[in-house]
PDB file of C-alpha atoms in Angstrom:
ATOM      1  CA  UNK N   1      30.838  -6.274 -22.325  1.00 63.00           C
ATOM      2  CA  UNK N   2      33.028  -4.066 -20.257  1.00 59.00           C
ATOM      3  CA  UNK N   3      29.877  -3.359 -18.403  1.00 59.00           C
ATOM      4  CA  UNK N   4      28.996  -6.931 -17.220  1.00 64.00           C
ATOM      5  CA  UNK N   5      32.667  -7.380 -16.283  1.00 53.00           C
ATOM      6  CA  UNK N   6      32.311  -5.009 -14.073  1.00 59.00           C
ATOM      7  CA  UNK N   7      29.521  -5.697 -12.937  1.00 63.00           C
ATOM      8  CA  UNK N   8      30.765  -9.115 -12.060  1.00 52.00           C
ATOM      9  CA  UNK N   9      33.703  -8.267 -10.776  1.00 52.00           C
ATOM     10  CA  UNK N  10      31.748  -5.717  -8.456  1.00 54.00           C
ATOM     11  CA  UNK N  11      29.558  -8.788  -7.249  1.00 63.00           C
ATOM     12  CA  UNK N  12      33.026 -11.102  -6.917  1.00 51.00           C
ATOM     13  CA  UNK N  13      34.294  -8.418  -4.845  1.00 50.00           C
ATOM     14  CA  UNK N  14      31.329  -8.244  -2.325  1.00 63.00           C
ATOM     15  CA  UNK N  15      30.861 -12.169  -1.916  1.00 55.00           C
ATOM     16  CA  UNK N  16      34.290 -11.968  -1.190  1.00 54.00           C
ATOM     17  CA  UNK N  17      34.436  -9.331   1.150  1.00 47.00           C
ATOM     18  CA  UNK N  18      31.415 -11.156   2.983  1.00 57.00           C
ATOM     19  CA  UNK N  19      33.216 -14.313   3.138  1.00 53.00           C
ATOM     20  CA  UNK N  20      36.278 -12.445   5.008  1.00 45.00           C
ATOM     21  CA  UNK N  21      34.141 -11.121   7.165  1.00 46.00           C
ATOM     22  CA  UNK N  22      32.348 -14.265   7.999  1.00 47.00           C
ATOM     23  CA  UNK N  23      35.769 -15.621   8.913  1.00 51.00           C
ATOM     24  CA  UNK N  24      36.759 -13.079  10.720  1.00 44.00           C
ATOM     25  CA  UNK N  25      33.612 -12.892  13.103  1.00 53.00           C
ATOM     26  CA  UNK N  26      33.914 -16.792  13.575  1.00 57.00           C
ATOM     27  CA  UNK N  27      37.287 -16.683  14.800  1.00 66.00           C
ATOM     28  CA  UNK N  28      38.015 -15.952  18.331  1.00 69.00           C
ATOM     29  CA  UNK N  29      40.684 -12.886  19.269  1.00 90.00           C
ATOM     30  CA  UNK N  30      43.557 -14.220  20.684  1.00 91.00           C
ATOM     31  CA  UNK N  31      44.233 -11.319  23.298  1.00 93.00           C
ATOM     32  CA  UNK N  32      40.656 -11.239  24.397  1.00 95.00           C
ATOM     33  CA  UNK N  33      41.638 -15.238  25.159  1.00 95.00           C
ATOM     34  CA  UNK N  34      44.221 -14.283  27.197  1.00 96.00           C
ATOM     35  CA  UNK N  35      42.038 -11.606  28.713  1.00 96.00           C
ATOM     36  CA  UNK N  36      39.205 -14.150  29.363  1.00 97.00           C
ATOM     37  CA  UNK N  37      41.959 -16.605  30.971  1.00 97.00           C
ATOM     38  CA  UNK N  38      43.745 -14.175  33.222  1.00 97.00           C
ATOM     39  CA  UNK N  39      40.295 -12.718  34.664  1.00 97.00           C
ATOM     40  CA  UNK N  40      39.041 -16.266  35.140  1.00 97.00           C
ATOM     41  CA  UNK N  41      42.119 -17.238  37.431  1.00 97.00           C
ATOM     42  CA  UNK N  42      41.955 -13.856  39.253  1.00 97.00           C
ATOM     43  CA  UNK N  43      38.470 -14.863  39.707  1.00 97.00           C
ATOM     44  CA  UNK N  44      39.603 -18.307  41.437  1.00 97.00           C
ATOM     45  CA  UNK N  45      42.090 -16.983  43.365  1.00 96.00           C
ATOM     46  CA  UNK N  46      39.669 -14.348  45.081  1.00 95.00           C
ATOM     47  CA  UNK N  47      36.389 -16.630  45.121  1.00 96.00           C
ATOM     48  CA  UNK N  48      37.272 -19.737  45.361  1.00 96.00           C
ATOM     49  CA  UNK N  49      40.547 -20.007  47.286  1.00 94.00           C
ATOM     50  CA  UNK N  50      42.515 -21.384  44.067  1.00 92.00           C
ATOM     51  CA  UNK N  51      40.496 -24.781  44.170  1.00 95.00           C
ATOM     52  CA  UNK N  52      39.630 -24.758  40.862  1.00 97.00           C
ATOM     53  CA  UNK N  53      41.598 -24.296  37.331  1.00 97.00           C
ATOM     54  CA  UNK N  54      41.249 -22.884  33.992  1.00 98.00           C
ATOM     55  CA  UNK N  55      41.593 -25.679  30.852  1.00 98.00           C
ATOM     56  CA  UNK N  56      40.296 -23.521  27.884  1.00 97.00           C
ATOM     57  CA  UNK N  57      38.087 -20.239  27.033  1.00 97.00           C
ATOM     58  CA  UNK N  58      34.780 -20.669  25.024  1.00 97.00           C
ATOM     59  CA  UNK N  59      34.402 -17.751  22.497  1.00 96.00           C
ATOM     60  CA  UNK N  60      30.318 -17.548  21.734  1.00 91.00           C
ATOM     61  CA  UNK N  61      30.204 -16.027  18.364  1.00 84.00           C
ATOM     62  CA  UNK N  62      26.595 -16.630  18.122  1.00 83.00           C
ATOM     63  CA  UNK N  63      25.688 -14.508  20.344  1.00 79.00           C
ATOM     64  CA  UNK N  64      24.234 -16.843  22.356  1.00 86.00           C
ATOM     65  CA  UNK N  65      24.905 -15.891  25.915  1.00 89.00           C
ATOM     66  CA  UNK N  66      25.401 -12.793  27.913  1.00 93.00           C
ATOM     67  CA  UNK N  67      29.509 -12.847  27.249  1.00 95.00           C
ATOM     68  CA  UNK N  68      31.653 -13.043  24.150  1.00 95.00           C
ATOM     69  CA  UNK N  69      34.590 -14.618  25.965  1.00 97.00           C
ATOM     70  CA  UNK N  70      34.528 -17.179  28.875  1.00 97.00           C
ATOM     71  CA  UNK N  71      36.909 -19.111  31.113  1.00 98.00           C
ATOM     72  CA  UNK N  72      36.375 -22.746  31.209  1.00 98.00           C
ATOM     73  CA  UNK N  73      36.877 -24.183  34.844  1.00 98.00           C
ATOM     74  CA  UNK N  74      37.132 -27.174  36.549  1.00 98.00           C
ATOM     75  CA  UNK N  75      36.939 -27.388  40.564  1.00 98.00           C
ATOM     76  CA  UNK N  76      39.816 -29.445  41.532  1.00 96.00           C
ATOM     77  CA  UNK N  77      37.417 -30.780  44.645  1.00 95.00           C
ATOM     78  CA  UNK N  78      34.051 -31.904  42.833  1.00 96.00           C
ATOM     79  CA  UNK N  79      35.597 -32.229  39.288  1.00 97.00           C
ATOM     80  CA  UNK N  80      32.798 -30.051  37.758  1.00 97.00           C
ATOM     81  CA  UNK N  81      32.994 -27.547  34.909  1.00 97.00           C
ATOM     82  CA  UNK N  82      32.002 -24.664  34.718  1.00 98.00           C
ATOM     83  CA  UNK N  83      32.249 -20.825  33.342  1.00 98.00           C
ATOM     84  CA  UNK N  84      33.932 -17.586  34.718  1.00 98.00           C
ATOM     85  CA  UNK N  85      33.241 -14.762  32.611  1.00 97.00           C
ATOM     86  CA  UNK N  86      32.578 -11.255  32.588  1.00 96.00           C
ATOM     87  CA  UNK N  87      28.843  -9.623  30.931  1.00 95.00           C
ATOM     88  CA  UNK N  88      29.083  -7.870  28.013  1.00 90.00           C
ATOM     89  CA  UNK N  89      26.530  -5.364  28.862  1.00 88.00           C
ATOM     90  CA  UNK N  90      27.050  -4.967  32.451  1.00 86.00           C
ATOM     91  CA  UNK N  91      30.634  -5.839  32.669  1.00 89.00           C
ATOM     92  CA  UNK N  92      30.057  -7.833  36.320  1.00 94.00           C
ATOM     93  CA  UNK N  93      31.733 -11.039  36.466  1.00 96.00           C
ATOM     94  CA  UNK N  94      29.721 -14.344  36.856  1.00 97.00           C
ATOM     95  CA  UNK N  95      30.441 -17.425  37.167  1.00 97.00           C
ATOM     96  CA  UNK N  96      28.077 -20.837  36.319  1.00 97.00           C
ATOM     97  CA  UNK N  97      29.497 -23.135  39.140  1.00 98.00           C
ATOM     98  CA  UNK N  98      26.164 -23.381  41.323  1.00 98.00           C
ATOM     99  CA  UNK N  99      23.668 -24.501  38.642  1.00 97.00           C
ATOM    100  CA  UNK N 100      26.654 -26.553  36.724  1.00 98.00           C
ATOM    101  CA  UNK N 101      27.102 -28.746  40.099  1.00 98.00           C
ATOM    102  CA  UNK N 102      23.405 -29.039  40.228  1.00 98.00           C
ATOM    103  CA  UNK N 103      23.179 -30.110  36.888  1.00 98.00           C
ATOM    104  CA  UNK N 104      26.119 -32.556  36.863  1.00 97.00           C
ATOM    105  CA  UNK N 105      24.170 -34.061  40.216  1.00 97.00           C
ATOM    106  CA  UNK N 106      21.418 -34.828  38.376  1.00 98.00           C
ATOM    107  CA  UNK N 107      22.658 -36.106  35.464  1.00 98.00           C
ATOM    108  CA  UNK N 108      24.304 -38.374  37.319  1.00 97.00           C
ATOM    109  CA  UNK N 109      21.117 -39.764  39.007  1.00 98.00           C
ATOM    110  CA  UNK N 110      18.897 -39.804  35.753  1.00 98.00           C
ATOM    111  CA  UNK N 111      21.896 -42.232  34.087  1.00 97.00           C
ATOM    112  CA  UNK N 112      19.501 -45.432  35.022  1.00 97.00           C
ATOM    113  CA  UNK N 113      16.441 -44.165  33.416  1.00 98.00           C
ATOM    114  CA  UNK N 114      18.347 -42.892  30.519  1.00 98.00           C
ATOM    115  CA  UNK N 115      20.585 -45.896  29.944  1.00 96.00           C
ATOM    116  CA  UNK N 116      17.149 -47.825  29.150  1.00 95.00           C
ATOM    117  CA  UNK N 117      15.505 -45.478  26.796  1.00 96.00           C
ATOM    118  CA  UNK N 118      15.087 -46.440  23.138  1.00 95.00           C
ATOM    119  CA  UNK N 119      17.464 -44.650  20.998  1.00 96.00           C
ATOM    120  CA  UNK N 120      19.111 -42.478  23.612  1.00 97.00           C
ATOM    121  CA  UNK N 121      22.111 -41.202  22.962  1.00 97.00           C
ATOM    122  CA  UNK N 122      23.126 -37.916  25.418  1.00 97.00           C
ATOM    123  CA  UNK N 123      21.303 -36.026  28.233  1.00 98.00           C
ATOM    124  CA  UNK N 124      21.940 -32.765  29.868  1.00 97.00           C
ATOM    125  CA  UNK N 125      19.890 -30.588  32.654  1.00 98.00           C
ATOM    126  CA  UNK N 126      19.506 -26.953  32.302  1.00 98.00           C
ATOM    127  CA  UNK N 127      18.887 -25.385  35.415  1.00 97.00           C
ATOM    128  CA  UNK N 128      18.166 -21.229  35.192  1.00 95.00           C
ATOM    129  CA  UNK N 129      17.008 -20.268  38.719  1.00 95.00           C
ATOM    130  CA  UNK N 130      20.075 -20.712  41.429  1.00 96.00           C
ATOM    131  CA  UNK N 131      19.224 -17.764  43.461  1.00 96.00           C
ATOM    132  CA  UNK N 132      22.390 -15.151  43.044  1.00 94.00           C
ATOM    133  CA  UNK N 133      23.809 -14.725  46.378  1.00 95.00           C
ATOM    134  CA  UNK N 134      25.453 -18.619  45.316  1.00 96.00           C
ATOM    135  CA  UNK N 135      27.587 -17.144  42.449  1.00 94.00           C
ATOM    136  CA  UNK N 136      30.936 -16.823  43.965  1.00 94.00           C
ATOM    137  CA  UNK N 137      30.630 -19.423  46.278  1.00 93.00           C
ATOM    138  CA  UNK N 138      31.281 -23.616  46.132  1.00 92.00           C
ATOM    139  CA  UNK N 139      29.710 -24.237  49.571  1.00 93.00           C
ATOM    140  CA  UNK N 140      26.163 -25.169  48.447  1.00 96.00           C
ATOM    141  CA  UNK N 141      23.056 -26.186  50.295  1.00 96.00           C
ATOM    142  CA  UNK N 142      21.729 -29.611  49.379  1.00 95.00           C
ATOM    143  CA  UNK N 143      19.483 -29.317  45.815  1.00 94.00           C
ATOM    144  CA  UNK N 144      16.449 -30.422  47.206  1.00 92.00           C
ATOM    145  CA  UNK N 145      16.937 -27.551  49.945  1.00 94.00           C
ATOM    146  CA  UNK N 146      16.481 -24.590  47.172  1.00 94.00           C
ATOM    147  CA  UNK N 147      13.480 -25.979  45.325  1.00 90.00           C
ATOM    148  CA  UNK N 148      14.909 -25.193  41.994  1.00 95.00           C
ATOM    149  CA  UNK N 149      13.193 -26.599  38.775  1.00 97.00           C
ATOM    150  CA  UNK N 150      15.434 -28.950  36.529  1.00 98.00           C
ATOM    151  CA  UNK N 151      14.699 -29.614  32.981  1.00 98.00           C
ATOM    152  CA  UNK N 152      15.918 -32.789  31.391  1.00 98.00           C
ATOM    153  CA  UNK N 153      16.933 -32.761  27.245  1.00 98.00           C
ATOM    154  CA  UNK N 154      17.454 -36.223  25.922  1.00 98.00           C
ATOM    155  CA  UNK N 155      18.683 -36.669  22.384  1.00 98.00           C
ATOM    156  CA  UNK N 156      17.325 -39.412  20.660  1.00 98.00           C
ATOM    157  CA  UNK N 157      18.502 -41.136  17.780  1.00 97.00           C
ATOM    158  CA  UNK N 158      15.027 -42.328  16.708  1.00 97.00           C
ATOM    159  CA  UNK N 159      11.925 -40.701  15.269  1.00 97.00           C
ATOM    160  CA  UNK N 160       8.703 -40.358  17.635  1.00 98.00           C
ATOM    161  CA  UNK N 161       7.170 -43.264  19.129  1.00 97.00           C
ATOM    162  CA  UNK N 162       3.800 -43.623  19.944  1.00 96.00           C
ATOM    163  CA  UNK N 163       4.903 -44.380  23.947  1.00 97.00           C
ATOM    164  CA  UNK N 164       6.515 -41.121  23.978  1.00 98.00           C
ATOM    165  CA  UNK N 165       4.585 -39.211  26.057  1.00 98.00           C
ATOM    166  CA  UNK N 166       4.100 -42.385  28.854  1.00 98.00           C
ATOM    167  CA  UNK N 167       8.005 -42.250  28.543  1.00 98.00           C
ATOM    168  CA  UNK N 168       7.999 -39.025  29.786  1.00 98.00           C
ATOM    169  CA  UNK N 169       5.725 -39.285  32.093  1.00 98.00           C
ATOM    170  CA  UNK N 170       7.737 -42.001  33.781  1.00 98.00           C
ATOM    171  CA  UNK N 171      10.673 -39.909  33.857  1.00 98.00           C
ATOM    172  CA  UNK N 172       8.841 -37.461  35.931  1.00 98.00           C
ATOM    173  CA  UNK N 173       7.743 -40.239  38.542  1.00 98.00           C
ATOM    174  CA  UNK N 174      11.253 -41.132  38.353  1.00 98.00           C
ATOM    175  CA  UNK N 175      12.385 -37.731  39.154  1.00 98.00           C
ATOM    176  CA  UNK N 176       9.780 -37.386  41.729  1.00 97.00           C
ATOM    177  CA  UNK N 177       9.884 -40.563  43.655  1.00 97.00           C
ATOM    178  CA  UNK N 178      13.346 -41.160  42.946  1.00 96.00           C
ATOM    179  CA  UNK N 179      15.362 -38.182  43.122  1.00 97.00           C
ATOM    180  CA  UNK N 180      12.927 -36.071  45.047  1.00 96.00           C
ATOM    181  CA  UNK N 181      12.515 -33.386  42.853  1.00 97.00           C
ATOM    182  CA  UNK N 182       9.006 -31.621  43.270  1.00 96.00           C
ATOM    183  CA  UNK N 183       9.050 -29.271  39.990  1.00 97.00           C
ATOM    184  CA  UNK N 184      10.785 -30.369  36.296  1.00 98.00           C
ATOM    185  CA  UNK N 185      10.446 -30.743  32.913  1.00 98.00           C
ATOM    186  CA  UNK N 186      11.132 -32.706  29.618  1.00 98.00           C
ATOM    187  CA  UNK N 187      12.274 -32.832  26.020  1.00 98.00           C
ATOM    188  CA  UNK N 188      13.012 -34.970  23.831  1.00 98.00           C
ATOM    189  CA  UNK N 189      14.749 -34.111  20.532  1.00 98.00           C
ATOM    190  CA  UNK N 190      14.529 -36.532  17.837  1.00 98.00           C
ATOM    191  CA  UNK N 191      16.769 -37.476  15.050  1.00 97.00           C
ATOM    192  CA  UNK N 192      16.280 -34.195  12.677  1.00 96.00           C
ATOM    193  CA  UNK N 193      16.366 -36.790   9.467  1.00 95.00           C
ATOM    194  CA  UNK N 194      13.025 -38.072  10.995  1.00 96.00           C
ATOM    195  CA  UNK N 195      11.382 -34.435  10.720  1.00 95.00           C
ATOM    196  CA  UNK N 196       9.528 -35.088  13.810  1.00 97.00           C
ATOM    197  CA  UNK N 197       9.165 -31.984  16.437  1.00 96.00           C
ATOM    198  CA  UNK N 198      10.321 -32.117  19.647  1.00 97.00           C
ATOM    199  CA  UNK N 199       8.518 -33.526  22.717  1.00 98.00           C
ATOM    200  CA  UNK N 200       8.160 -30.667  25.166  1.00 98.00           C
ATOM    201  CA  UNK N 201       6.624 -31.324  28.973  1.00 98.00           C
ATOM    202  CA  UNK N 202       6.833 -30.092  32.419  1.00 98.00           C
ATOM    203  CA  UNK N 203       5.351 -31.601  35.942  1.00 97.00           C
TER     204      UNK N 203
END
C-alpha cells in the first residue's frame, strides 16, 4: 500500500511540476518587456526620426518567429503597425514596417471583393520578400515598383463550396486587373467544425 502511495504521489509530483513549468514558459518576463520596449524606442529614435510609437510588446512563446520578445509600433504618419525586435540567434535588430505597410495597402484594396464573399469573416496578406536594404527605412517605393508576391488568407465561416475554386480565381483577376499585382496567391480556411482542408492557390 505504502508502495502505490508513493508511487502516486511520485506521479502527482511530476504532473505538477509539468504544469508549473507550462505556466511558467507561457508567461512573458517582465524585464525582458521592458528590455523589448526600451530597444524598440531607441530603435525609433535612430531609424525613424521618432515618428512612430511603442503601444505593447508581443512575447512569442511558441516559438514561432525569429525573436522571443518584440516591440509593437505604430507610425504616427501612416497609422500602421508593426514590429521592432531584436533576433534571437543573430542578435541584429529588425523591424517589419516595409512588408506591414504593404500588407495593410492591400488589405485595404481587397475590402470590396472580400466584403461580398460568402461566409467571410477576416483577411490578412502575408508578404515575405521586401528586399532588406527597406528595413530601417519608412520612405518606400510604390508596391507595384518592387514586384513583390502577396498572398491573401481569408477566413471563412462556412464549409467548402463547390464555386470555390472560380472564387479564387476571380480574386486573382481582381488582384490582377484591379490592383495591378502580377504574382499572388490564395487560401481559404474554412470553419474547422466543417473538417474541410484548406483551399491553397497561387497565379
Amino acid at each position: 500500500m505504502k508502495a502505490i502511495l508513493w508511487i502516486l504521489g511520485s506521479i502527482g509530483a511530476i504532473v505538477m511540476a509539468i504544469i508549473l513549468l507550462f505556466i511558467y514558459e507561457m508567461t512573458p518576463n517582465a524585464s525582458m518587456e521592458t528590455n523589448a520596449r526600451e530597444m524598440g524606442e531607441g530603435y525609433i529614435q535612430k531609424h525613424f526620426d521618432g515618428q512612430a510609437e511603442v503601444y505593447d510588446v508581443l512575447y512569442d512563446n511558441m516559438g514561432n518567429h525569429e525573436f522571443d520578445y518584440a516591440a509593437k509600433v505604430t507610425h504616427k504618419k501612416t497609422g500602421v503597425s508593426f514590429l521592432i525586435y531584436e533576433t534571437t540567434d543573430s542578435q541584429v535588430m529588425k523591424d517589419t514596417y516595409a512588408s506591414s505597410y504593404y500588407e495593410n495597402q492591400i488589405e485595404k484594396d481587397l475590402r470590396p471583393f472580400v466584403n461580398d464573399m460568402e461566409g467571410a469573416v477576416s483577411h490578412f496578406v502575408h508578404i515575405s520578400d521586401v528586399p532588406a536594404k527597406y528595413q530601417r527605412e519608412d520612405e518606400l517605393p510604390d508596391f507595384h515598383d518592387l514586384n513583390l508576391v502577396p498572398n491573401v488568407i481569408i477566413d471563412l465561416e462556412r464549409s467548402a463550396l463547390e464555386d470555390d475554386e472560380e472564387t479564387m480565381e476571380e480574386l486573382f483577376v481582381f488582384m490582377e486587373e484591379k490592383l495591378q499585382i502580377e504574382r499572388g496567391g490564395g487560401r481559404f480556411v474554412y470553419d474547422p467544425s466543417s473538417g474541410d482542408e484548406m483551399l491553397q492557390m497561387s497565379y
